[in-house]
Amino acid sequence: MAVALAVTDEGAQYNGRMTWFVALSCMTAAVGGVIFGYDFGISGGVTSMEPFLKKFFPQVYRNMKEDTKSSNYCKFDSQLLTSFTSSLYIAGLVATFFASSVTKVFGRKPSILAGGAAFLAGSALGGAAFNVYMLIFGRILLGIGVGFANQSVPLYLSEMAPPRYRGAINNGFQFGIGIGALVANLINFGTEKIRGGWGWRISLAMAGVPALILTLGALFLPETPSSLISSDQDKAKQLLQRIRGTTDVDAELNDLIKASSISKTIKHPFRKIIQRKYRPQLVMAISIPVFQQVTGINVIAFYATLLFRTFGIGESASLLSSVVTGVVGVVSAFVSMLIVDKFGRRALFMVGGIQMFISQMLIGVILATQLGDHGTITKETKNIPIEQMEKVWKEHWFWTRMVGEEDEKIKVQGV
């Protein structure tokens, strides 16, 4: 959105401070991140629950319980299960194109409201589903909600935030995603223990809680000054004074007016952006999110519970392992919020990229060497008498060298 860009380098000279009005507005809007994160965590968890698989995906359930010949990585290979998981993202992709127009023409608030309402309907369908078609239709509605929220919420946060705090507040959306994923993992861990096998309904339906907060909160959210500037400059100035906590907002207001005027002169924005002089912005705007996605880290995070099940870890333990990854994600997002404006985005990109490279290489090596196509990770003392624990150490890939050396010394001394 061109109206969100400043046309001078005076951002650091803007007057104002972080006000409670801005903080509450941004916290409400950031619930859109919680919604996305919750679905991210909840879907991977429920697809590992045996009652859920038995009811909606019986073939996958049978493969998991009975098939010992197929590769570990093929036991969850199901077009129907893939349709369930991917329908949200396909719907979200399509919805994003419509959300962009709605956000530009009608403002950020209606777009956030539409996202919350769609997600609320989708969570209700998911929790009440009695066949796979209801599940998939609910996922499509969730995808529409994600498409609208992911398009409008980061923009809303950027435009409401004071320039010096913009990095931290933008990261608030990612922090919300982490919180949502962690809460989802905790709920999955709890509902899996419900007798009767209907705990997955609670997991899916609880997505309605953040959706309801976002929907009701959006009714009270103000529009951003950038959104109002093209229709009512006086109202935009009043709002800017309110959210900045000062009456001296002329420098920022003038930049918003200039940016709005420039954006109105652009008749064909997509044709404009592909011009050579805008090539750096275009390349970076596309490359950064594309490469972030194709790293596969989201796939690992989404299917974490299923990966743990593939390793031979039990249902409850797999869900608990996902809780641990969720805690790490939340802590990392919180730390990045605190340091992003001090060290800059580039530093976090580099550090994050190195960490992802190392961790994913380790995962690949462990899977290849310890699991293979048909193996499972050993169950490290279960049902082993304490008198036979030495055997466990001897069979371990690393400790066997040391234990074996001691045995050889004893044999030599005995001779």
Coordinates of C-alpha atoms in Angstrom, one line a residue:
M1 CA 0.0 0.0 0.0
A2 CA 1.6 3.2 -1.1
V3 CA -0.2 5.3 1.5
A4 CA 1.7 3.4 4.2
L5 CA 5.1 4.7 2.9
A6 CA 6.8 7.8 4.1
V7 CA 8.2 10.1 1.4
T8 CA 10.8 11.8 3.5
D9 CA 13.5 10.6 5.9
E10 CA 12.1 12.5 8.9
G11 CA 10.5 9.5 10.6
A12 CA 12.9 9.8 13.5
Q13 CA 11.8 13.4 14.0
Y14 CA 8.1 12.7 14.3
N15 CA 6.7 13.8 17.6
G16 CA 4.7 11.5 19.8
R17 CA 5.0 8.5 22.1
M18 CA 3.6 5.1 22.7
T19 CA 0.1 5.6 24.1
W20 CA -2.3 3.2 25.8
F21 CA -4.7 3.8 22.9
V22 CA -2.2 2.5 20.4
A23 CA -1.1 -0.4 22.6
L24 CA -4.7 -1.6 23.2
S25 CA -5.6 -1.2 19.5
C26 CA -2.5 -3.1 18.4
M27 CA -3.0 -5.9 21.0
T28 CA -6.5 -6.4 19.7
A29 CA -5.4 -6.5 16.1
A30 CA -2.6 -8.8 16.9
V31 CA -5.1 -11.4 17.9
G32 CA -5.2 -12.0 14.1
G33 CA -1.8 -13.6 14.6
V34 CA -3.0 -15.7 17.5
I35 CA -5.8 -17.1 15.2
F36 CA -3.3 -18.1 12.5
G37 CA -0.9 -19.6 15.1
Y38 CA -3.7 -21.5 16.8
D39 CA -4.8 -23.1 13.6
F40 CA -1.2 -23.9 12.7
G41 CA -0.8 -25.8 16.0
I42 CA -4.2 -27.3 16.3
S43 CA -4.4 -28.9 12.9
G44 CA -1.1 -30.8 13.2
G45 CA -2.2 -32.0 16.6
V46 CA -5.6 -33.3 15.8
T47 CA -4.4 -35.1 12.7
S48 CA -2.2 -37.2 15.0
M49 CA -5.1 -38.1 17.4
E50 CA -6.3 -41.7 16.8
P51 CA -10.1 -41.0 17.4
F52 CA -9.9 -38.2 14.8
L53 CA -8.2 -40.3 12.2
K54 CA -10.4 -43.3 12.9
K55 CA -13.5 -41.2 12.3
F56 CA -12.5 -39.1 9.3
F57 CA -9.5 -40.8 7.8
P58 CA -9.8 -44.6 8.6
Q59 CA -7.3 -45.6 5.9
V60 CA -4.6 -43.5 7.5
Y61 CA -5.5 -44.9 10.9
R62 CA -5.1 -48.5 9.6
N63 CA -1.8 -47.7 7.9
M64 CA -0.5 -46.2 11.2
K65 CA -1.6 -49.2 13.3
E66 CA -1.2 -52.2 11.0
D67 CA 1.1 -51.4 8.1
T68 CA 4.6 -52.5 8.8
K69 CA 5.8 -52.7 5.2
S70 CA 5.3 -49.2 4.0
S71 CA 7.8 -46.4 4.6
N72 CA 7.4 -44.4 7.7
Y73 CA 6.9 -41.4 5.5
C74 CA 4.0 -42.9 3.6
K75 CA 1.8 -44.0 6.4
F76 CA 0.1 -40.6 6.5
D77 CA 0.0 -40.4 2.7
S78 CA -3.6 -39.6 1.9
Q79 CA -5.1 -37.3 -0.7
L80 CA -8.1 -36.8 1.6
L81 CA -6.0 -35.9 4.6
T82 CA -3.9 -33.6 2.3
S83 CA -7.1 -31.9 1.2
F84 CA -8.1 -31.3 4.8
T85 CA -4.8 -29.6 5.7
S86 CA -4.1 -27.8 2.4
S87 CA -7.7 -26.4 1.8
L88 CA -7.1 -23.7 4.4
Y89 CA -3.9 -22.4 2.6
I90 CA -5.5 -22.6 -0.9
A91 CA -8.5 -20.6 0.4
G92 CA -6.2 -18.2 2.2
L93 CA -4.2 -17.6 -1.0
V94 CA -7.3 -16.8 -3.0
A95 CA -8.8 -14.7 -0.3
T96 CA -5.7 -12.6 -0.1
F97 CA -6.3 -11.1 -3.5
F98 CA -9.8 -10.0 -2.5
A99 CA -8.6 -8.9 0.9
S100 CA -6.1 -6.5 -0.7
S101 CA -8.9 -4.7 -2.6
V102 CA -11.2 -4.6 0.4
T103 CA -8.4 -3.2 2.6
K104 CA -7.5 -0.5 0.1
V105 CA -11.0 0.6 -0.7
F106 CA -12.9 0.2 2.6
G107 CA -10.1 0.4 5.1
R108 CA -8.2 -1.9 7.4
K109 CA -11.0 -2.3 10.0
P110 CA -13.6 -3.9 7.7
S111 CA -10.9 -6.4 6.4
I112 CA -10.0 -7.4 10.0
L113 CA -13.7 -7.7 10.8
A114 CA -14.3 -9.9 7.8
G115 CA -11.4 -12.1 8.7
G116 CA -12.6 -12.6 12.3
A117 CA -16.1 -13.4 11.2
A118 CA -15.0 -16.0 8.6
F119 CA -12.7 -17.7 11.2
L120 CA -15.5 -17.8 13.7
A121 CA -17.8 -19.6 11.3
G122 CA -15.0 -22.0 10.3
S123 CA -14.2 -22.9 13.9
A124 CA -17.9 -23.6 14.6
L125 CA -18.1 -26.0 11.6
G126 CA -14.9 -27.8 12.5
G127 CA -16.0 -28.4 16.1
A128 CA -19.4 -29.7 15.0
A129 CA -18.3 -31.7 12.0
F130 CA -19.8 -35.2 11.5
N131 CA -18.2 -35.9 8.1
V132 CA -15.1 -34.9 6.2
Y133 CA -17.0 -32.5 3.9
M134 CA -17.9 -30.3 6.9
L135 CA -14.3 -30.4 8.0
I136 CA -13.0 -29.3 4.7
F137 CA -15.7 -26.6 4.3
G138 CA -14.8 -25.3 7.7
R139 CA -11.2 -25.2 6.7
I140 CA -12.0 -23.2 3.7
L141 CA -13.8 -20.6 5.9
L142 CA -10.8 -20.6 8.2
G143 CA -8.6 -20.0 5.1
I144 CA -10.7 -17.0 4.1
G145 CA -10.3 -15.6 7.6
V146 CA -6.5 -16.2 7.5
G147 CA -6.3 -14.5 4.1
F148 CA -8.1 -11.4 5.3
A149 CA -6.3 -11.2 8.7
N150 CA -2.8 -11.8 7.4
Q151 CA -3.3 -9.1 4.8
S152 CA -4.8 -6.4 7.0
V153 CA -3.4 -7.0 10.5
P154 CA 0.4 -6.4 9.7
L155 CA -0.6 -3.3 7.7
Y156 CA -2.7 -2.0 10.6
L157 CA 0.1 -2.6 13.1
S158 CA 2.6 -0.8 10.9
E159 CA 0.4 2.2 10.3
M160 CA -0.6 2.6 14.0
A161 CA 2.8 2.2 15.5
P162 CA 5.1 5.1 16.2
P163 CA 8.1 4.9 13.9
R164 CA 10.6 4.2 16.6
Y165 CA 8.6 1.2 17.8
R166 CA 7.4 -0.1 14.5
G167 CA 9.8 -3.1 14.4
A168 CA 8.7 -4.3 17.8
I169 CA 5.0 -3.9 17.1
N170 CA 5.2 -5.6 13.7
N171 CA 6.9 -8.5 15.5
G172 CA 3.8 -8.5 17.7
F173 CA 2.0 -10.3 14.9
Q174 CA 4.6 -13.1 14.8
F175 CA 4.5 -13.2 18.6
G176 CA 0.8 -13.7 18.4
I177 CA 1.3 -16.6 16.0
G178 CA 3.7 -18.1 18.5
I179 CA 1.2 -17.7 21.4
G180 CA -1.6 -19.2 19.3
A181 CA 0.5 -22.2 18.4
L182 CA 1.6 -22.8 22.0
V183 CA -1.9 -22.5 23.3
A184 CA -3.1 -24.9 20.6
N185 CA -0.4 -27.5 21.5
L186 CA -1.4 -27.2 25.2
I187 CA -5.1 -27.7 24.4
N188 CA -4.3 -30.7 22.2
F189 CA -2.2 -32.2 24.9
G190 CA -5.1 -31.9 27.3
T191 CA -8.0 -32.9 25.0
E192 CA -6.2 -36.0 23.8
K193 CA -6.7 -37.4 27.3
I194 CA -10.5 -37.0 27.3
R195 CA -12.2 -40.4 27.4
G196 CA -14.7 -41.0 24.6
G197 CA -12.5 -39.8 21.8
W198 CA -14.2 -36.4 21.3
G199 CA -11.5 -34.2 22.6
W200 CA -10.6 -33.1 19.0
R201 CA -13.9 -31.3 18.8
I202 CA -12.8 -29.0 21.7
S203 CA -9.5 -28.4 20.0
L204 CA -11.1 -27.3 16.7
A205 CA -14.0 -25.3 18.3
M206 CA -11.7 -23.4 20.7
A207 CA -10.4 -21.5 17.6
G208 CA -13.6 -19.5 18.0
V209 CA -12.3 -17.8 21.2
P210 CA -9.6 -15.7 19.5
A211 CA -11.9 -15.3 16.5
L212 CA -14.6 -13.9 18.7
I213 CA -12.2 -11.5 20.4
L214 CA -11.0 -10.3 17.0
T215 CA -14.5 -9.9 15.6
L216 CA -15.8 -8.0 18.6
G217 CA -12.6 -6.0 19.0
A218 CA -12.6 -5.0 15.4
L219 CA -16.0 -3.2 16.0
F220 CA -14.2 -0.8 18.3
L221 CA -10.9 -0.5 16.5
P222 CA -10.3 2.9 15.0
E223 CA -9.2 3.2 11.4
T224 CA -5.5 4.1 10.8
P225 CA -4.5 7.7 9.9
S226 CA -3.1 6.4 6.6
S227 CA -6.5 4.9 5.7
L228 CA -8.4 8.0 6.6
I229 CA -6.1 10.5 4.9
S230 CA -7.5 10.1 1.5
S231 CA -11.1 10.7 2.6
D232 CA -11.0 13.0 5.6
Q233 CA -7.8 14.8 6.4
D234 CA -9.3 16.6 9.5
K235 CA -10.4 13.3 11.0
A236 CA -7.0 11.8 10.2
K237 CA -5.3 14.6 12.0
Q238 CA -7.5 14.2 15.1
L239 CA -6.8 10.5 15.2
L240 CA -3.1 11.0 14.7
Q241 CA -3.1 13.5 17.6
R242 CA -4.9 10.9 19.7
I243 CA -2.7 8.0 19.0
R244 CA 0.6 9.9 19.2
G245 CA -0.4 11.7 22.5
T246 CA 0.5 15.1 21.2
T247 CA -1.0 17.9 19.1
D248 CA 2.2 18.5 17.2
V249 CA 1.8 15.9 14.4
D250 CA 2.2 18.2 11.4
A251 CA 5.4 16.5 10.1
E252 CA 3.9 13.0 10.1
L253 CA 0.6 14.3 8.7
N254 CA 2.3 16.1 5.9
D255 CA 4.2 13.0 4.9
L256 CA 0.9 11.0 4.9
I257 CA -0.7 13.6 2.7
K258 CA 2.2 13.5 0.2
A259 CA 2.2 9.8 0.1
S260 CA -1.5 9.7 -0.4
S261 CA -1.3 12.2 -3.2
I262 CA 1.5 10.2 -5.0
S263 CA -0.5 7.0 -4.7
K264 CA -3.5 8.6 -6.4
T265 CA -1.4 9.5 -9.4
I266 CA -0.5 5.8 -10.0
K267 CA -3.1 4.4 -12.3
H268 CA -1.5 1.0 -12.9
P269 CA 0.4 0.0 -9.7
F270 CA 1.4 -3.5 -10.8
R271 CA 2.7 -2.1 -14.1
K272 CA 4.6 0.6 -12.1
I273 CA 6.2 -1.8 -9.6
I274 CA 7.8 -3.9 -12.4
Q275 CA 9.7 -0.9 -13.7
R276 CA 13.5 -1.2 -13.4
K277 CA 13.9 1.5 -10.8
Y278 CA 11.6 -0.4 -8.4
R279 CA 13.4 -3.7 -9.1
P280 CA 15.2 -3.9 -5.7
Q281 CA 12.0 -3.4 -3.7
L282 CA 10.1 -5.9 -5.9
V283 CA 12.8 -8.5 -5.6
M284 CA 13.2 -8.2 -1.9
A285 CA 9.4 -8.1 -1.2
I286 CA 9.0 -11.4 -3.1
S287 CA 12.2 -13.2 -2.3
I288 CA 12.2 -12.8 1.5
P289 CA 8.8 -14.4 2.1
V290 CA 9.2 -17.0 -0.6
F291 CA 12.6 -18.3 0.7
Q292 CA 11.2 -18.2 4.2
Q293 CA 8.5 -20.5 3.2
V294 CA 10.5 -22.9 0.9
T295 CA 12.9 -23.6 3.8
G296 CA 10.3 -26.0 4.9
I297 CA 10.3 -24.8 8.5
N298 CA 6.6 -24.3 8.4
V299 CA 6.1 -27.8 7.3
I300 CA 8.2 -29.1 10.1
A301 CA 6.3 -26.9 12.6
F302 CA 2.9 -27.8 11.2
Y303 CA 3.6 -31.6 11.1
A304 CA 5.7 -31.7 14.2
T305 CA 3.3 -34.0 16.1
L306 CA 3.0 -36.4 13.1
L307 CA 6.8 -36.4 12.7
F308 CA 7.1 -37.4 16.4
R309 CA 4.5 -40.2 15.8
T310 CA 6.5 -41.3 12.8
F311 CA 9.6 -41.7 15.1
G312 CA 7.6 -44.2 17.1
I313 CA 6.8 -41.8 20.0
G314 CA 3.4 -42.2 21.6
E315 CA 0.4 -40.0 21.0
S316 CA 0.5 -38.1 24.2
A317 CA 4.3 -37.8 24.2
S318 CA 4.2 -36.5 20.6
L319 CA 1.7 -33.8 21.7
L320 CA 3.9 -32.9 24.6
S321 CA 7.0 -32.6 22.4
S322 CA 5.0 -30.1 20.3
V323 CA 4.4 -28.1 23.4
V324 CA 8.1 -27.8 23.9
T325 CA 8.6 -26.5 20.3
G326 CA 5.8 -24.1 20.9
V327 CA 7.5 -22.7 24.0
V328 CA 10.8 -22.2 22.1
G329 CA 8.9 -20.4 19.3
V330 CA 7.2 -18.0 21.8
V331 CA 10.4 -17.2 23.6
S332 CA 12.3 -16.6 20.3
A333 CA 9.5 -14.3 19.0
F334 CA 9.5 -12.3 22.3
V335 CA 13.3 -11.9 22.3
S336 CA 13.2 -10.7 18.7
M337 CA 10.5 -8.1 19.6
L338 CA 12.9 -6.7 22.2
I339 CA 16.0 -6.5 20.0
V340 CA 14.7 -5.9 16.5
D341 CA 14.8 -2.1 16.7
K342 CA 18.2 -2.1 18.3
F343 CA 20.0 -4.6 16.0
G344 CA 17.8 -4.3 12.8
R345 CA 16.0 -6.7 10.6
R346 CA 19.0 -7.8 8.6
A347 CA 20.8 -9.1 11.7
L348 CA 17.8 -11.2 12.7
F349 CA 17.5 -12.6 9.2
M350 CA 21.1 -13.8 9.3
V351 CA 21.0 -15.3 12.8
G352 CA 17.6 -16.9 12.1
G353 CA 18.8 -18.3 8.8
I354 CA 21.9 -19.8 10.3
Q355 CA 19.9 -21.4 13.1
M356 CA 17.4 -22.9 10.7
F357 CA 20.1 -24.3 8.5
I358 CA 21.9 -26.0 11.3
S359 CA 18.7 -27.4 12.9
Q360 CA 17.2 -28.7 9.7
M361 CA 20.5 -30.4 8.8
L362 CA 20.5 -32.1 12.2
I363 CA 17.0 -33.2 11.7
G364 CA 17.8 -34.7 8.3
V365 CA 20.9 -36.5 9.6
I366 CA 19.0 -37.9 12.6
L367 CA 16.1 -39.1 10.5
A368 CA 18.4 -40.7 7.9
T369 CA 20.8 -42.4 10.3
Q370 CA 18.5 -43.4 13.2
L371 CA 15.1 -43.9 11.7
G372 CA 15.4 -44.7 8.0
D373 CA 12.3 -45.9 6.1
H374 CA 11.0 -48.5 8.6
G375 CA 12.7 -47.9 11.9
T376 CA 11.6 -46.3 15.1
I377 CA 13.5 -44.5 17.8
T378 CA 14.2 -46.8 20.7
K379 CA 12.1 -46.4 23.8
E380 CA 16.5 -44.2 25.0
T381 CA 14.9 -47.5 29.3
K382 CA 11.2 -48.6 29.1
N383 CA 10.5 -52.0 30.7
I384 CA 14.2 -52.6 31.2
P385 CA 15.2 -54.0 34.7
I386 CA 17.9 -51.9 36.4
E387 CA 20.2 -55.0 36.5
Q388 CA 20.2 -55.0 32.6
M389 CA 20.8 -51.3 32.1
E390 CA 24.4 -52.0 31.0
K391 CA 22.9 -53.6 27.9
V392 CA 21.1 -50.4 27.0
W393 CA 24.4 -48.5 27.1
K394 CA 26.1 -51.1 25.0
E395 CA 23.5 -50.9 22.3
H396 CA 23.6 -47.1 22.2
W397 CA 25.3 -45.7 19.0
F398 CA 27.5 -43.3 21.0
W399 CA 28.1 -44.7 24.5
T400 CA 28.8 -48.2 23.2
R401 CA 32.3 -47.2 22.4
M402 CA 33.1 -46.3 26.0
V403 CA 31.3 -49.2 27.5
G404 CA 32.9 -51.5 25.1
E405 CA 36.4 -50.2 25.9
E406 CA 35.8 -51.0 29.6
D407 CA 34.7 -54.5 28.8
E408 CA 37.8 -55.1 26.7
K409 CA 40.0 -53.9 29.7
I410 CA 38.3 -56.3 32.0
K411 CA 38.8 -59.2 29.6
V412 CA 42.5 -58.4 29.2
Q413 CA 43.0 -58.2 33.0
G414 CA 41.2 -61.5 33.5
V415 CA 43.5 -63.2 31.0

